[in-house]
Coordinates of C-alpha atoms in Angstrom, one line a residue:
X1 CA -13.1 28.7 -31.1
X2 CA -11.3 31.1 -29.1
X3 CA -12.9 29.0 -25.9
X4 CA -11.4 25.7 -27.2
X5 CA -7.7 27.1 -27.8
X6 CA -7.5 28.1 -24.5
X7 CA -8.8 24.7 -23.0
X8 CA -6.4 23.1 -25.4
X9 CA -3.4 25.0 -23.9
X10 CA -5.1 24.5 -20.3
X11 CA -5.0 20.8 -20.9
X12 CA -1.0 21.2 -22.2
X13 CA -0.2 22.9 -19.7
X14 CA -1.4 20.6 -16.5
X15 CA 0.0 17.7 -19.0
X16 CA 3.8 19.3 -19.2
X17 CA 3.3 20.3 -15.3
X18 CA 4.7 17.5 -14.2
X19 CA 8.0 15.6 -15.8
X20 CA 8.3 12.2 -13.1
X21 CA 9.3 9.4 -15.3
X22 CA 7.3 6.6 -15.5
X23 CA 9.3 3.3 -15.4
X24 CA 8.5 -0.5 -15.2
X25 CA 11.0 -3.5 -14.6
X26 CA 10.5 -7.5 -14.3
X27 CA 10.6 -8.7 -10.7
X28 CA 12.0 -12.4 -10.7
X29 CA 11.1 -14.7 -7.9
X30 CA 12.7 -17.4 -6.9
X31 CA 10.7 -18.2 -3.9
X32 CA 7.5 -18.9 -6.2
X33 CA 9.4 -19.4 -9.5
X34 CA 7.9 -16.6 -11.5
X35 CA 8.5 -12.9 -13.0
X36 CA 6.3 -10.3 -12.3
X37 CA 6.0 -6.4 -13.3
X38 CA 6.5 -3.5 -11.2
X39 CA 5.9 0.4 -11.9
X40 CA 8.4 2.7 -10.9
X41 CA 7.7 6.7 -10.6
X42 CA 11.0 8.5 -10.5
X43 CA 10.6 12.4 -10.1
X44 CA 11.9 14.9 -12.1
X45 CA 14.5 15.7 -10.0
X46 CA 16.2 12.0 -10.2
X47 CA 17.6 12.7 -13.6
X48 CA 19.7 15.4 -12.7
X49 CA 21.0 14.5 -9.2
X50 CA 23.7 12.1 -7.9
X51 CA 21.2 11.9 -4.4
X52 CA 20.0 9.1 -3.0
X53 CA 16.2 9.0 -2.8
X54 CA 13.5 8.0 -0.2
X55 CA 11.0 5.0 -1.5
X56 CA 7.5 4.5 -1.1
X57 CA 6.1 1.1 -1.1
X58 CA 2.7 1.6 -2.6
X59 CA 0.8 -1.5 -2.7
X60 CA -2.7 -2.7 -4.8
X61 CA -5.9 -4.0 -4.0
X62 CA -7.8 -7.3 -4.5
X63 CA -8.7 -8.4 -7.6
X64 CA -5.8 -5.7 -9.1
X65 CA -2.3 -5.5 -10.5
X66 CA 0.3 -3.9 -10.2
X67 CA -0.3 -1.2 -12.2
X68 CA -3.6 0.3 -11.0
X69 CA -2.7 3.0 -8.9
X70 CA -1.6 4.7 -12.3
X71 CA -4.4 3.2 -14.7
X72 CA -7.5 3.5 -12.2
X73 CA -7.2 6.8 -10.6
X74 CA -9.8 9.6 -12.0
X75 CA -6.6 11.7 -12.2
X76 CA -4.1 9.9 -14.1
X77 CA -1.1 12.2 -13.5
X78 CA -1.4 12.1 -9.6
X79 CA 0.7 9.4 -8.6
X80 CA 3.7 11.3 -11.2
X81 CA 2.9 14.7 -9.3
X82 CA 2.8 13.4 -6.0
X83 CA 6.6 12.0 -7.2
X84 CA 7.6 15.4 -8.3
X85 CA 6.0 17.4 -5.3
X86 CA 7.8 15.3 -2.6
X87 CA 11.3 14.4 -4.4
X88 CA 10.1 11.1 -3.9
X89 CA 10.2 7.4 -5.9
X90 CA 7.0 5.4 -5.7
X91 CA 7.2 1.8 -6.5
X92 CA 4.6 -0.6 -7.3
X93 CA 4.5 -3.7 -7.3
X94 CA 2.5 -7.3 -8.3
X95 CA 0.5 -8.3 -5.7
X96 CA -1.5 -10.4 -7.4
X97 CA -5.6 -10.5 -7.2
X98 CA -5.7 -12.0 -3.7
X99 CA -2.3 -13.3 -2.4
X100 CA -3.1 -10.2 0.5
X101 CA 0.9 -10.3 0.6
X102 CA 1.7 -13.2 2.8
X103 CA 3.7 -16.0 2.4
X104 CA 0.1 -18.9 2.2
X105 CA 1.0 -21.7 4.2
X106 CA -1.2 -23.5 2.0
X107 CA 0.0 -22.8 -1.8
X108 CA 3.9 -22.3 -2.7
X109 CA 2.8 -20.5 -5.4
X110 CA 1.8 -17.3 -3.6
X111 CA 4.6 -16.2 -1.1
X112 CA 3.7 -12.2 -1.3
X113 CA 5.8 -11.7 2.3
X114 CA 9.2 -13.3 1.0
X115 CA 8.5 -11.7 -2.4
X116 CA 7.9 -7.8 -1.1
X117 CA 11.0 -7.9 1.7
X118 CA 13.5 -10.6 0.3
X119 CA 13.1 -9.7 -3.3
X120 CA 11.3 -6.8 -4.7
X121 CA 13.3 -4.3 -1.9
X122 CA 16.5 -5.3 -3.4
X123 CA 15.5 -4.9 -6.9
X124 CA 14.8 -1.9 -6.1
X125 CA 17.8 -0.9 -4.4
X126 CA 19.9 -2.5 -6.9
X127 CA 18.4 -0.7 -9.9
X128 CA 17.6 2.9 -8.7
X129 CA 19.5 5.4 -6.3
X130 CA 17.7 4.6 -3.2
X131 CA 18.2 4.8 0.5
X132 CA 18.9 1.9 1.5
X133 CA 17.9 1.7 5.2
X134 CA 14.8 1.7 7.1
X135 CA 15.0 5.7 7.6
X136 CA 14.5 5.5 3.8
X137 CA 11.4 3.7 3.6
X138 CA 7.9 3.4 4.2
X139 CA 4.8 1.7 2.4
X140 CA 0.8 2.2 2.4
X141 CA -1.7 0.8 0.0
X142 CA -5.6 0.2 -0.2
X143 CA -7.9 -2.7 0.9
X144 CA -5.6 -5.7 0.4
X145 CA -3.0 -3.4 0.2
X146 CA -3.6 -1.7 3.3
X147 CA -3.8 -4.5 5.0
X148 CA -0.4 -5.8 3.5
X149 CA 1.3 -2.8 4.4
X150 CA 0.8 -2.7 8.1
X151 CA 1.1 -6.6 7.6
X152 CA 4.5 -5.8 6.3
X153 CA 5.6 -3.2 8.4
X154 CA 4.8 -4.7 12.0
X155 CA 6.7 -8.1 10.9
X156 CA 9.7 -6.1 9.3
X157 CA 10.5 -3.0 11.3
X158 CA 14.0 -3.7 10.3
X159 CA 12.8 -2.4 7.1
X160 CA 10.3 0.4 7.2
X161 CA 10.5 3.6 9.9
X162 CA 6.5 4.0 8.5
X163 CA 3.6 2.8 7.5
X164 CA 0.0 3.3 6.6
X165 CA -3.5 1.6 4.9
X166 CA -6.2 3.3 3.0
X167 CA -9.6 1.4 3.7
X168 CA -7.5 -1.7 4.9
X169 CA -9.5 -5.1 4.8
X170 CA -7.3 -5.6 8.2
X171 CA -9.2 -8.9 9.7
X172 CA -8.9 -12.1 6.9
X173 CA -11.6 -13.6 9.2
X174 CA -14.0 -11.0 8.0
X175 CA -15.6 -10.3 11.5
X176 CA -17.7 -6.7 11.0
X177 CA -17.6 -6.9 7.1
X178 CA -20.5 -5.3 6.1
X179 CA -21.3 -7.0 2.6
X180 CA -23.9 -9.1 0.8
X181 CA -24.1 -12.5 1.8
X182 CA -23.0 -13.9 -1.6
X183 CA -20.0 -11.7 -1.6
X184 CA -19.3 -12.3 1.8
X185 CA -19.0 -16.2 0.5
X186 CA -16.8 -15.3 -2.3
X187 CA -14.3 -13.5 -0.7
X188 CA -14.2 -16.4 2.2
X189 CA -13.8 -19.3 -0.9
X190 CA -10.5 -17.4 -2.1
X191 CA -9.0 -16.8 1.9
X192 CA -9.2 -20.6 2.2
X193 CA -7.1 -20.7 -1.0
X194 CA -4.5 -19.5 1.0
X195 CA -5.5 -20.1 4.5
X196 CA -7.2 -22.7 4.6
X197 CA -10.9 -23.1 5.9
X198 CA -11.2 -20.6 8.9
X199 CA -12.9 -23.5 10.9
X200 CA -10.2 -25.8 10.4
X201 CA -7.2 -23.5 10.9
X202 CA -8.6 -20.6 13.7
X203 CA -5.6 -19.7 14.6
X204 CA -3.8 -19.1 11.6
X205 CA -6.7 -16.5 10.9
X206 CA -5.8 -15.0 14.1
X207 CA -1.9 -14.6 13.3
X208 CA -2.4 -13.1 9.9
X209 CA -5.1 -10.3 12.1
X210 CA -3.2 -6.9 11.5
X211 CA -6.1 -6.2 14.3
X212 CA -4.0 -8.4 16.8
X213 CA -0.9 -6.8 16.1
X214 CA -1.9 -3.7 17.7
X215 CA 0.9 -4.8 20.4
X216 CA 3.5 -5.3 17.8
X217 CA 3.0 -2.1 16.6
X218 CA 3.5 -0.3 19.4
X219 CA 7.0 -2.2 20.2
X220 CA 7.7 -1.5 16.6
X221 CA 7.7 2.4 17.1
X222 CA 7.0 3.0 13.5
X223 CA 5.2 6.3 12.6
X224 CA 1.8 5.0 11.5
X225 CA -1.3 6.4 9.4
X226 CA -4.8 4.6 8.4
X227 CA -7.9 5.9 7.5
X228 CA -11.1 4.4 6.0
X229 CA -15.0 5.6 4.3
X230 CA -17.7 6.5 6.8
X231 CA -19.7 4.0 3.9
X232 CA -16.9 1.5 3.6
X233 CA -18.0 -2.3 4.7
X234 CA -14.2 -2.3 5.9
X235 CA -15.5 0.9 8.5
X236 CA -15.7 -1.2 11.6
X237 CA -12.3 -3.6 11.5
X238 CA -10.4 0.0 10.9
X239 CA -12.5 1.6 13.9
X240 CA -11.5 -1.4 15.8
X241 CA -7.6 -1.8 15.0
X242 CA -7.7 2.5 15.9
X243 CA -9.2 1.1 19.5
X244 CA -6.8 -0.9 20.1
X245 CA -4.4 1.2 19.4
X246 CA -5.8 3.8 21.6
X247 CA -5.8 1.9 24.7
X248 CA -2.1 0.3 24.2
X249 CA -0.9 4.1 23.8
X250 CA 0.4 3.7 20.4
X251 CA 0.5 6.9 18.7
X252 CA -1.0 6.7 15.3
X253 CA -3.0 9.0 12.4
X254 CA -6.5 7.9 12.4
X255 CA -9.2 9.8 10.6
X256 CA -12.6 8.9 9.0
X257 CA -14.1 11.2 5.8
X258 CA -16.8 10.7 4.0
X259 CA -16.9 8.3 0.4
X260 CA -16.8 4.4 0.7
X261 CA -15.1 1.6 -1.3
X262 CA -13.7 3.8 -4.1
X263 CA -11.1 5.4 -6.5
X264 CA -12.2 8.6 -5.6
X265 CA -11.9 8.3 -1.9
X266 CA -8.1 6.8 -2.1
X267 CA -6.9 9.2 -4.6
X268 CA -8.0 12.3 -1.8
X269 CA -6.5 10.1 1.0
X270 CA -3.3 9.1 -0.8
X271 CA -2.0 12.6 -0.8
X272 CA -2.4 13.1 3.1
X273 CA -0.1 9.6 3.3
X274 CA 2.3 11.1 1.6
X275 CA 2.2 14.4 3.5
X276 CA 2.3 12.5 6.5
X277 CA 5.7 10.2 5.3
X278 CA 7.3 13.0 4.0
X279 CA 7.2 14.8 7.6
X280 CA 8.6 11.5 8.8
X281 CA 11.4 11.3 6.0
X282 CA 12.5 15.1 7.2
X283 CA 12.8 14.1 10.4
X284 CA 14.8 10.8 9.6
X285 CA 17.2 13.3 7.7
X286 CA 16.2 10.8 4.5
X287 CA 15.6 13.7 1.8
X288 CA 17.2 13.6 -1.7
X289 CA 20.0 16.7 -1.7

């Protein structure tokens, strides 16, 4: 008995460790006529401060929503404690379950680009004390995500100073994939939703490649971080994007740990983004005081 009390209070305790609120708001677009949902983590500190405070853009994967960075991690308070830890507000928004957050040439309905940088930033801004500049700013996010965010980055550096992708799916093509056959043809079936068919339309593929960007990047001068699973099928287009980097001289974070496709291996390699932005942040001068 005595045992369970003290696990009881154990578990209380990590519980009340923490005190980031948890916030959600509707997103309205007008480019695609719709209202999505967002979640907002606002750290302790924001209540009792007249500061203006540094965002993070963290973006889903494929096949999620916008809440699954707090619903799908193994620890469910780490998104709140990573808040709290680095005076920092995390937003999250809808990305939908494959919109891979660009604006499709081919449906009207699913203009993720415009959304994220036209819309979602100043809802953001408009509601919350935030810094509103690039020094202010950064995003990451997994898979889809991942890709999106350096997506998002290298064609707005007018509106984050970094950037970073956690086992980023970075080709749409799908060249070095390493997955079954019949998955393989799934995921192709829903990028023609919004690309087209890659035989038709080549060189669209080729534009929405964060691989090809590597150049773009480098002009950009953002601070950048990506990492991906030794057992990931999404190893080789990461190892590949890191090699391109390396030979145009961009300075970048790149690692590779062990784990693959998983919850488990972004909620270890989420912490080390935000390590890494936080850094950057300081030396922007964009803390919350």
């Amino acid at each position: 008995m005595f045992k369970i009390l003290l696990s009881g209070i154990s578990l209380l305790v990590t519980l009340s460790s923490f005190a980031a609120k948890v916030d959600s708001l509707d997103v309205p677009s007008g480019v695609m006529q719709k209202t999505m949902r967002a979640v907002v983590v606002l750290p302790e500190s924001y209540a009792k401060s007249k500061a203006n405070y540094p965002v993070l853009y963290l973006l889903h994967g494929g096949y999620g929503h916008f809440n699954d960075w707090i619903t799908k991690t193994p620890d469910k308070t780490l998104i709140q404690r990573l808040a709290d830890q680095y005076n920092l507000i995390i937003a999250m928004p809808e990305g939908e379950v494959f919109s891979y957050y660009l604006d499709s040439p081919v449906r009207k309905d699913s203009q993720f680009e415009t959304y994220l940088t036209k819309e979602v930033i100043p809802k953001i801004d408009n509601t919350y004390r935030t810094i509103r500049d690039r020094k202010g700013r950064v995003i990451t996010g997994l898979s889809m995500g991942g890709y999106g965010s350096l997506l998002l980055a290298a064609r707005h550096p007018d509106l984050y100073c970094a950037a970073g992708s956690m086992s980023g799916a970075l080709n749409p093509d799908m060249r070095s994939w390493k997955l079954p056959p019949d998955m393989m043809q799934g995921i192709k079936l829903e990028f023609e939703k919004i690309l087209g068919p890659i035989e038709q339309v080549p060189d669209t593929y080729a534009t929405f490649s964060v691989i090809n960007l590597a150049d773009k990047l480098k002009a950009n001068g953002q601070k950048l971080i990506f990492d991906c699973g030794v057992d990931d099928f999404l190893i080789e287009p990461n190892r590949e994007l890191h090699r391109r980097l390396v030979f145009n001289q961009t300075p970048h974070d790149y690692s590779e740990r062990p784990g693959g496709h998983s919850w488990e291996y972004w909620q270890n390699s989420l912490p080390n983004h935000i390590l890494f932005f936080s850094n950057t942040l300081k030396a922007n001068g964009s803390i919350a005081q």
